[in-house]
Amino acid sequence: MMQNLYSQTELANSTIYPWQQTVWNMLTQRFPDIGHGLLFYGKQGCGKHAFVEHFVAWLLCQNKQAEGACGQCGSCQWLKSDTHPNYVAISTDEDNKKANAQIKIEKIRELLPFVQQTVDGWRVVVIQPAEALNIASANALLKTLEEPGERVVIILVAEHFLKLPATIRSRLQRYALDRIEQDQASQYLQQQAAELDAEKIQLFLNLANGMPLQAMTLREQAWISRRQEFMQDWLSLVQQKNTPIRYATKWSKELNFAELQYLLEYLLSDLICVKLKQPVKNIDLDFTQLNDFYDLETLFQIYAELQQSKRKIEQNVQTNLVIDQMFVLLMNVCTSQ
């Protein structure tokens, strides 16, 4: 089932995010003529999952309000207890949440009785992440989309909707939820984190690809405050060309692998931007000295190795060995000096 369904109070009091208002108005004003297949998509941190939860509650609510579900009717009570008979959520298996996890065809086939039955009220199916549909499950879904029952809405949620087969995309009404103006994103951060000055707001939005909710998440990450220290150690490593294991050991103790991976990924991306004479995201850091030690080909190689390291971890290679190899790679560079 979908995670984090609203409680009764949340159903009554929650609102959608400001940048989602246009899509919300369009859907609610057109209802019930909204089509039976909908695709909501957007970058991480745009609030697409919260929007879908809000919209599902509204669709099923027996006493719809302009701003959302009433939170009081029988439908809202069922949704609160995660026992709504007219709602089905499909995702990857709970025990298989890896990046390459797939939604199996059996889960889609099981939808057929649900979408074809005759019941009171609307029925809603949510499939997320939609990119996890494999060829077989996507083909099975295609048949369901072509012959849905009455008052059935099938909702797909995706971060990268172009990964969906064109046959599926062509049968869905598509709504982008990550079209967020810079001023709108900045204003949201100002309201939610008053302690941030304009430069910090810009920094976090840069790192979050302009997505306000992702920016809010990033500001709480431990590695954010360690970027300058990491840069200093990295510079010492390439200048002295020794003791990579010492730095690897230090940072494997300071940050977990995921945090270290994010940190290095952002810094490598900015170094590549410097080489390409593009703006950097870490606007509070100076990449001038590090830049002198790398050529573009080497930076791309290191970035590719970093992506490969994620797969090694998934294959249960020891984390400390992966981190050791990464710091050795950072030290053995081609110099352009």
JSON list of N, CA, C and O in Angstrom, two decimals, residues 200-239:
[
{"chain": "A", "resi": 200, "resn": "LYS", "atom": "N", "xyz": [22.48, 31.09, 1.29]},
{"chain": "A", "resi": 200, "resn": "LYS", "atom": "CA", "xyz": [22.23, 29.70, 1.70]},
{"chain": "A", "resi": 200, "resn": "LYS", "atom": "C", "xyz": [21.04, 29.13, 0.96]},
{"chain": "A", "resi": 200, "resn": "LYS", "atom": "O", "xyz": [21.04, 27.96, 0.54]},
{"chain": "A", "resi": 201, "resn": "ILE", "atom": "N", "xyz": [19.99, 29.93, 0.80]},
{"chain": "A", "resi": 201, "resn": "ILE", "atom": "CA", "xyz": [18.82, 29.47, 0.07]},
{"chain": "A", "resi": 201, "resn": "ILE", "atom": "C", "xyz": [19.20, 29.12, -1.36]},
{"chain": "A", "resi": 201, "resn": "ILE", "atom": "O", "xyz": [18.80, 28.07, -1.89]},
{"chain": "A", "resi": 202, "resn": "GLN", "atom": "N", "xyz": [19.99, 29.98, -1.99]},
{"chain": "A", "resi": 202, "resn": "GLN", "atom": "CA", "xyz": [20.44, 29.71, -3.35]},
{"chain": "A", "resi": 202, "resn": "GLN", "atom": "C", "xyz": [21.28, 28.45, -3.42]},
{"chain": "A", "resi": 202, "resn": "GLN", "atom": "O", "xyz": [21.15, 27.63, -4.34]},
{"chain": "A", "resi": 203, "resn": "LEU", "atom": "N", "xyz": [22.16, 28.27, -2.43]},
{"chain": "A", "resi": 203, "resn": "LEU", "atom": "CA", "xyz": [23.02, 27.08, -2.39]},
{"chain": "A", "resi": 203, "resn": "LEU", "atom": "C", "xyz": [22.18, 25.81, -2.33]},
{"chain": "A", "resi": 203, "resn": "LEU", "atom": "O", "xyz": [22.39, 24.87, -3.12]},
{"chain": "A", "resi": 204, "resn": "PHE", "atom": "N", "xyz": [21.24, 25.76, -1.39]},
{"chain": "A", "resi": 204, "resn": "PHE", "atom": "CA", "xyz": [20.45, 24.54, -1.23]},
{"chain": "A", "resi": 204, "resn": "PHE", "atom": "C", "xyz": [19.56, 24.28, -2.43]},
{"chain": "A", "resi": 204, "resn": "PHE", "atom": "O", "xyz": [19.37, 23.13, -2.82]},
{"chain": "A", "resi": 205, "resn": "LEU", "atom": "N", "xyz": [19.02, 25.32, -3.03]},
{"chain": "A", "resi": 205, "resn": "LEU", "atom": "CA", "xyz": [18.22, 25.13, -4.24]},
{"chain": "A", "resi": 205, "resn": "LEU", "atom": "C", "xyz": [19.09, 24.66, -5.40]},
{"chain": "A", "resi": 205, "resn": "LEU", "atom": "O", "xyz": [18.66, 23.84, -6.22]},
{"chain": "A", "resi": 206, "resn": "ASN", "atom": "N", "xyz": [20.32, 25.16, -5.48]},
{"chain": "A", "resi": 206, "resn": "ASN", "atom": "CA", "xyz": [21.25, 24.69, -6.51]},
{"chain": "A", "resi": 206, "resn": "ASN", "atom": "C", "xyz": [21.49, 23.18, -6.37]},
{"chain": "A", "resi": 206, "resn": "ASN", "atom": "O", "xyz": [21.41, 22.43, -7.32]},
{"chain": "A", "resi": 207, "resn": "LEU", "atom": "N", "xyz": [21.79, 22.77, -5.13]},
{"chain": "A", "resi": 207, "resn": "LEU", "atom": "CA", "xyz": [22.10, 21.36, -4.88]},
{"chain": "A", "resi": 207, "resn": "LEU", "atom": "C", "xyz": [20.88, 20.47, -5.07]},
{"chain": "A", "resi": 207, "resn": "LEU", "atom": "O", "xyz": [21.00, 19.28, -5.35]},
{"chain": "A", "resi": 208, "resn": "ALA", "atom": "N", "xyz": [19.69, 21.06, -4.93]},
{"chain": "A", "resi": 208, "resn": "ALA", "atom": "CA", "xyz": [18.45, 20.30, -5.05]},
{"chain": "A", "resi": 208, "resn": "ALA", "atom": "C", "xyz": [17.79, 20.44, -6.41]},
{"chain": "A", "resi": 208, "resn": "ALA", "atom": "O", "xyz": [16.62, 20.09, -6.58]},
{"chain": "A", "resi": 209, "resn": "ASN", "atom": "N", "xyz": [18.53, 20.96, -7.39]},
{"chain": "A", "resi": 209, "resn": "ASN", "atom": "CA", "xyz": [17.98, 21.15, -8.74]},
{"chain": "A", "resi": 209, "resn": "ASN", "atom": "C", "xyz": [16.71, 22.00, -8.72]},
{"chain": "A", "resi": 209, "resn": "ASN", "atom": "O", "xyz": [15.78, 21.77, -9.51]},
{"chain": "A", "resi": 210, "resn": "GLY", "atom": "N", "xyz": [16.67, 22.97, -7.81]},
{"chain": "A", "resi": 210, "resn": "GLY", "atom": "CA", "xyz": [15.54, 23.88, -7.75]},
{"chain": "A", "resi": 210, "resn": "GLY", "atom": "C", "xyz": [14.31, 23.34, -7.07]},
{"chain": "A", "resi": 210, "resn": "GLY", "atom": "O", "xyz": [13.27, 24.02, -7.04]},
{"chain": "A", "resi": 211, "resn": "MET", "atom": "N", "xyz": [14.40, 22.14, -6.48]},
{"chain": "A", "resi": 211, "resn": "MET", "atom": "CA", "xyz": [13.23, 21.52, -5.84]},
{"chain": "A", "resi": 211, "resn": "MET", "atom": "C", "xyz": [13.21, 21.86, -4.34]},
{"chain": "A", "resi": 211, "resn": "MET", "atom": "O", "xyz": [14.10, 21.45, -3.59]},
{"chain": "A", "resi": 212, "resn": "PRO", "atom": "N", "xyz": [12.21, 22.60, -3.89]},
{"chain": "A", "resi": 212, "resn": "PRO", "atom": "CA", "xyz": [12.20, 23.10, -2.50]},
{"chain": "A", "resi": 212, "resn": "PRO", "atom": "C", "xyz": [12.22, 22.01, -1.43]},
{"chain": "A", "resi": 212, "resn": "PRO", "atom": "O", "xyz": [12.91, 22.16, -0.42]},
{"chain": "A", "resi": 213, "resn": "LEU", "atom": "N", "xyz": [11.47, 20.94, -1.62]},
{"chain": "A", "resi": 213, "resn": "LEU", "atom": "CA", "xyz": [11.42, 19.90, -0.59]},
{"chain": "A", "resi": 213, "resn": "LEU", "atom": "C", "xyz": [12.74, 19.16, -0.50]},
{"chain": "A", "resi": 213, "resn": "LEU", "atom": "O", "xyz": [13.19, 18.79, 0.59]},
{"chain": "A", "resi": 214, "resn": "GLN", "atom": "N", "xyz": [13.39, 18.96, -1.63]},
{"chain": "A", "resi": 214, "resn": "GLN", "atom": "CA", "xyz": [14.72, 18.36, -1.63]},
{"chain": "A", "resi": 214, "resn": "GLN", "atom": "C", "xyz": [15.72, 19.29, -0.96]},
{"chain": "A", "resi": 214, "resn": "GLN", "atom": "O", "xyz": [16.62, 18.84, -0.24]},
{"chain": "A", "resi": 215, "resn": "ALA", "atom": "N", "xyz": [15.57, 20.58, -1.17]},
{"chain": "A", "resi": 215, "resn": "ALA", "atom": "CA", "xyz": [16.44, 21.55, -0.51]},
{"chain": "A", "resi": 215, "resn": "ALA", "atom": "C", "xyz": [16.29, 21.49, 1.00]},
{"chain": "A", "resi": 215, "resn": "ALA", "atom": "O", "xyz": [17.27, 21.57, 1.75]},
{"chain": "A", "resi": 216, "resn": "MET", "atom": "N", "xyz": [15.05, 21.34, 1.47]},
{"chain": "A", "resi": 216, "resn": "MET", "atom": "CA", "xyz": [14.80, 21.23, 2.91]},
{"chain": "A", "resi": 216, "resn": "MET", "atom": "C", "xyz": [15.45, 19.97, 3.48]},
{"chain": "A", "resi": 216, "resn": "MET", "atom": "O", "xyz": [15.98, 19.98, 4.59]},
{"chain": "A", "resi": 217, "resn": "THR", "atom": "N", "xyz": [15.43, 18.90, 2.70]},
{"chain": "A", "resi": 217, "resn": "THR", "atom": "CA", "xyz": [16.06, 17.66, 3.14]},
{"chain": "A", "resi": 217, "resn": "THR", "atom": "C", "xyz": [17.58, 17.79, 3.18]},
{"chain": "A", "resi": 217, "resn": "THR", "atom": "O", "xyz": [18.24, 17.36, 4.13]},
{"chain": "A", "resi": 218, "resn": "LEU", "atom": "N", "xyz": [18.14, 18.43, 2.16]},
{"chain": "A", "resi": 218, "resn": "LEU", "atom": "CA", "xyz": [19.59, 18.57, 2.07]},
{"chain": "A", "resi": 218, "resn": "LEU", "atom": "C", "xyz": [20.16, 19.39, 3.21]},
{"chain": "A", "resi": 218, "resn": "LEU", "atom": "O", "xyz": [21.25, 19.10, 3.71]},
{"chain": "A", "resi": 219, "resn": "ARG", "atom": "N", "xyz": [19.45, 20.43, 3.61]},
{"chain": "A", "resi": 219, "resn": "ARG", "atom": "CA", "xyz": [20.00, 21.30, 4.66]},
{"chain": "A", "resi": 219, "resn": "ARG", "atom": "C", "xyz": [20.17, 20.57, 5.99]},
{"chain": "A", "resi": 219, "resn": "ARG", "atom": "O", "xyz": [20.92, 21.02, 6.86]},
{"chain": "A", "resi": 220, "resn": "GLU", "atom": "N", "xyz": [19.53, 19.42, 6.13]},
{"chain": "A", "resi": 220, "resn": "GLU", "atom": "CA", "xyz": [19.64, 18.64, 7.36]},
{"chain": "A", "resi": 220, "resn": "GLU", "atom": "C", "xyz": [20.69, 17.54, 7.26]},
{"chain": "A", "resi": 220, "resn": "GLU", "atom": "O", "xyz": [20.94, 16.83, 8.23]},
{"chain": "A", "resi": 221, "resn": "GLN", "atom": "N", "xyz": [21.31, 17.40, 6.08]},
{"chain": "A", "resi": 221, "resn": "GLN", "atom": "CA", "xyz": [22.29, 16.33, 5.90]},
{"chain": "A", "resi": 221, "resn": "GLN", "atom": "C", "xyz": [23.63, 16.69, 6.52]},
{"chain": "A", "resi": 221, "resn": "GLN", "atom": "O", "xyz": [24.11, 17.82, 6.40]},
{"chain": "A", "resi": 222, "resn": "ALA", "atom": "N", "xyz": [24.25, 15.70, 7.15]},
{"chain": "A", "resi": 222, "resn": "ALA", "atom": "CA", "xyz": [25.52, 15.94, 7.86]},
{"chain": "A", "resi": 222, "resn": "ALA", "atom": "C", "xyz": [26.64, 16.35, 6.91]},
{"chain": "A", "resi": 222, "resn": "ALA", "atom": "O", "xyz": [27.50, 17.16, 7.27]},
{"chain": "A", "resi": 223, "resn": "TRP", "atom": "N", "xyz": [26.64, 15.83, 5.69]},
{"chain": "A", "resi": 223, "resn": "TRP", "atom": "CA", "xyz": [27.76, 16.07, 4.79]},
{"chain": "A", "resi": 223, "resn": "TRP", "atom": "C", "xyz": [27.80, 17.51, 4.28]},
{"chain": "A", "resi": 223, "resn": "TRP", "atom": "O", "xyz": [28.86, 17.97, 3.83]},
{"chain": "A", "resi": 224, "resn": "ILE", "atom": "N", "xyz": [26.69, 18.21, 4.34]},
{"chain": "A", "resi": 224, "resn": "ILE", "atom": "CA", "xyz": [26.64, 19.58, 3.83]},
{"chain": "A", "resi": 224, "resn": "ILE", "atom": "C", "xyz": [27.67, 20.47, 4.53]},
{"chain": "A", "resi": 224, "resn": "ILE", "atom": "O", "xyz": [28.38, 21.26, 3.90]},
{"chain": "A", "resi": 225, "resn": "SER", "atom": "N", "xyz": [27.76, 20.35, 5.83]},
{"chain": "A", "resi": 225, "resn": "SER", "atom": "CA", "xyz": [28.67, 21.20, 6.60]},
{"chain": "A", "resi": 225, "resn": "SER", "atom": "C", "xyz": [30.12, 20.71, 6.54]},
{"chain": "A", "resi": 225, "resn": "SER", "atom": "O", "xyz": [31.02, 21.38, 7.05]},
{"chain": "A", "resi": 226, "resn": "ARG", "atom": "N", "xyz": [30.36, 19.58, 5.87]},
{"chain": "A", "resi": 226, "resn": "ARG", "atom": "CA", "xyz": [31.72, 19.03, 5.82]},
{"chain": "A", "resi": 226, "resn": "ARG", "atom": "C", "xyz": [32.36, 19.21, 4.45]},
{"chain": "A", "resi": 226, "resn": "ARG", "atom": "O", "xyz": [33.47, 18.73, 4.22]},
{"chain": "A", "resi": 227, "resn": "ARG", "atom": "N", "xyz": [31.70, 19.91, 3.55]},
{"chain": "A", "resi": 227, "resn": "ARG", "atom": "CA", "xyz": [32.21, 20.03, 2.18]},
{"chain": "A", "resi": 227, "resn": "ARG", "atom": "C", "xyz": [33.56, 20.74, 2.12]},
{"chain": "A", "resi": 227, "resn": "ARG", "atom": "O", "xyz": [34.48, 20.31, 1.42]},
{"chain": "A", "resi": 228, "resn": "GLN", "atom": "N", "xyz": [33.71, 21.83, 2.87]},
{"chain": "A", "resi": 228, "resn": "GLN", "atom": "CA", "xyz": [34.96, 22.59, 2.83]},
{"chain": "A", "resi": 228, "resn": "GLN", "atom": "C", "xyz": [36.12, 21.76, 3.38]},
{"chain": "A", "resi": 228, "resn": "GLN", "atom": "O", "xyz": [37.22, 21.74, 2.80]},
{"chain": "A", "resi": 229, "resn": "GLU", "atom": "N", "xyz": [35.88, 21.05, 4.47]},
{"chain": "A", "resi": 229, "resn": "GLU", "atom": "CA", "xyz": [36.92, 20.20, 5.05]},
{"chain": "A", "resi": 229, "resn": "GLU", "atom": "C", "xyz": [37.30, 19.08, 4.09]},
{"chain": "A", "resi": 229, "resn": "GLU", "atom": "O", "xyz": [38.49, 18.75, 3.94]},
{"chain": "A", "resi": 230, "resn": "PHE", "atom": "N", "xyz": [36.31, 18.51, 3.42]},
{"chain": "A", "resi": 230, "resn": "PHE", "atom": "CA", "xyz": [36.60, 17.45, 2.45]},
{"chain": "A", "resi": 230, "resn": "PHE", "atom": "C", "xyz": [37.44, 18.00, 1.30]},
{"chain": "A", "resi": 230, "resn": "PHE", "atom": "O", "xyz": [38.39, 17.34, 0.84]},
{"chain": "A", "resi": 231, "resn": "MET", "atom": "N", "xyz": [37.09, 19.19, 0.83]},
{"chain": "A", "resi": 231, "resn": "MET", "atom": "CA", "xyz": [37.87, 19.81, -0.25]},
{"chain": "A", "resi": 231, "resn": "MET", "atom": "C", "xyz": [39.33, 20.01, 0.16]},
{"chain": "A", "resi": 231, "resn": "MET", "atom": "O", "xyz": [40.25, 19.79, -0.64]},
{"chain": "A", "resi": 232, "resn": "GLN", "atom": "N", "xyz": [39.56, 20.40, 1.39]},
{"chain": "A", "resi": 232, "resn": "GLN", "atom": "CA", "xyz": [40.92, 20.62, 1.87]},
{"chain": "A", "resi": 232, "resn": "GLN", "atom": "C", "xyz": [41.70, 19.31, 1.89]},
{"chain": "A", "resi": 232, "resn": "GLN", "atom": "O", "xyz": [42.87, 19.25, 1.48]},
{"chain": "A", "resi": 233, "resn": "ASP", "atom": "N", "xyz": [41.05, 18.25, 2.38]},
{"chain": "A", "resi": 233, "resn": "ASP", "atom": "CA", "xyz": [41.71, 16.94, 2.40]},
{"chain": "A", "resi": 233, "resn": "ASP", "atom": "C", "xyz": [41.96, 16.44, 0.98]},
{"chain": "A", "resi": 233, "resn": "ASP", "atom": "O", "xyz": [43.01, 15.85, 0.69]},
{"chain": "A", "resi": 234, "resn": "TRP", "atom": "N", "xyz": [41.02, 16.65, 0.10]},
{"chain": "A", "resi": 234, "resn": "TRP", "atom": "CA", "xyz": [41.16, 16.23, -1.29]},
{"chain": "A", "resi": 234, "resn": "TRP", "atom": "C", "xyz": [42.34, 16.95, -1.95]},
{"chain": "A", "resi": 234, "resn": "TRP", "atom": "O", "xyz": [43.16, 16.34, -2.63]},
{"chain": "A", "resi": 235, "resn": "LEU", "atom": "N", "xyz": [42.46, 18.24, -1.68]},
{"chain": "A", "resi": 235, "resn": "LEU", "atom": "CA", "xyz": [43.56, 19.02, -2.24]},
{"chain": "A", "resi": 235, "resn": "LEU", "atom": "C", "xyz": [44.90, 18.53, -1.70]},
{"chain": "A", "resi": 235, "resn": "LEU", "atom": "O", "xyz": [45.88, 18.38, -2.44]},
{"chain": "A", "resi": 236, "resn": "SER", "atom": "N", "xyz": [44.95, 18.24, -0.40]},
{"chain": "A", "resi": 236, "resn": "SER", "atom": "CA", "xyz": [46.18, 17.70, 0.19]},
{"chain": "A", "resi": 236, "resn": "SER", "atom": "C", "xyz": [46.55, 16.37, -0.44]},
{"chain": "A", "resi": 236, "resn": "SER", "atom": "O", "xyz": [47.73, 16.08, -0.70]},
{"chain": "A", "resi": 237, "resn": "LEU", "atom": "N", "xyz": [45.54, 15.55, -0.70]},
{"chain": "A", "resi": 237, "resn": "LEU", "atom": "CA", "xyz": [45.77, 14.24, -1.30]},
{"chain": "A", "resi": 237, "resn": "LEU", "atom": "C", "xyz": [46.42, 14.36, -2.67]},
{"chain": "A", "resi": 237, "resn": "LEU", "atom": "O", "xyz": [47.41, 13.68, -2.97]},
{"chain": "A", "resi": 238, "resn": "VAL", "atom": "N", "xyz": [45.91, 15.23, -3.53]},
{"chain": "A", "resi": 238, "resn": "VAL", "atom": "CA", "xyz": [46.44, 15.33, -4.88]},
{"chain": "A", "resi": 238, "resn": "VAL", "atom": "C", "xyz": [47.75, 16.11, -4.93]},
{"chain": "A", "resi": 238, "resn": "VAL", "atom": "O", "xyz": [48.56, 15.93, -5.84]},
{"chain": "A", "resi": 239, "resn": "GLN", "atom": "N", "xyz": [47.97, 16.98, -3.95]},
{"chain": "A", "resi": 239, "resn": "GLN", "atom": "CA", "xyz": [49.24, 17.72, -3.91]},
{"chain": "A", "resi": 239, "resn": "GLN", "atom": "C", "xyz": [50.38, 16.83, -3.44]},
{"chain": "A", "resi": 239, "resn": "GLN", "atom": "O", "xyz": [51.48, 16.85, -4.00]}
]
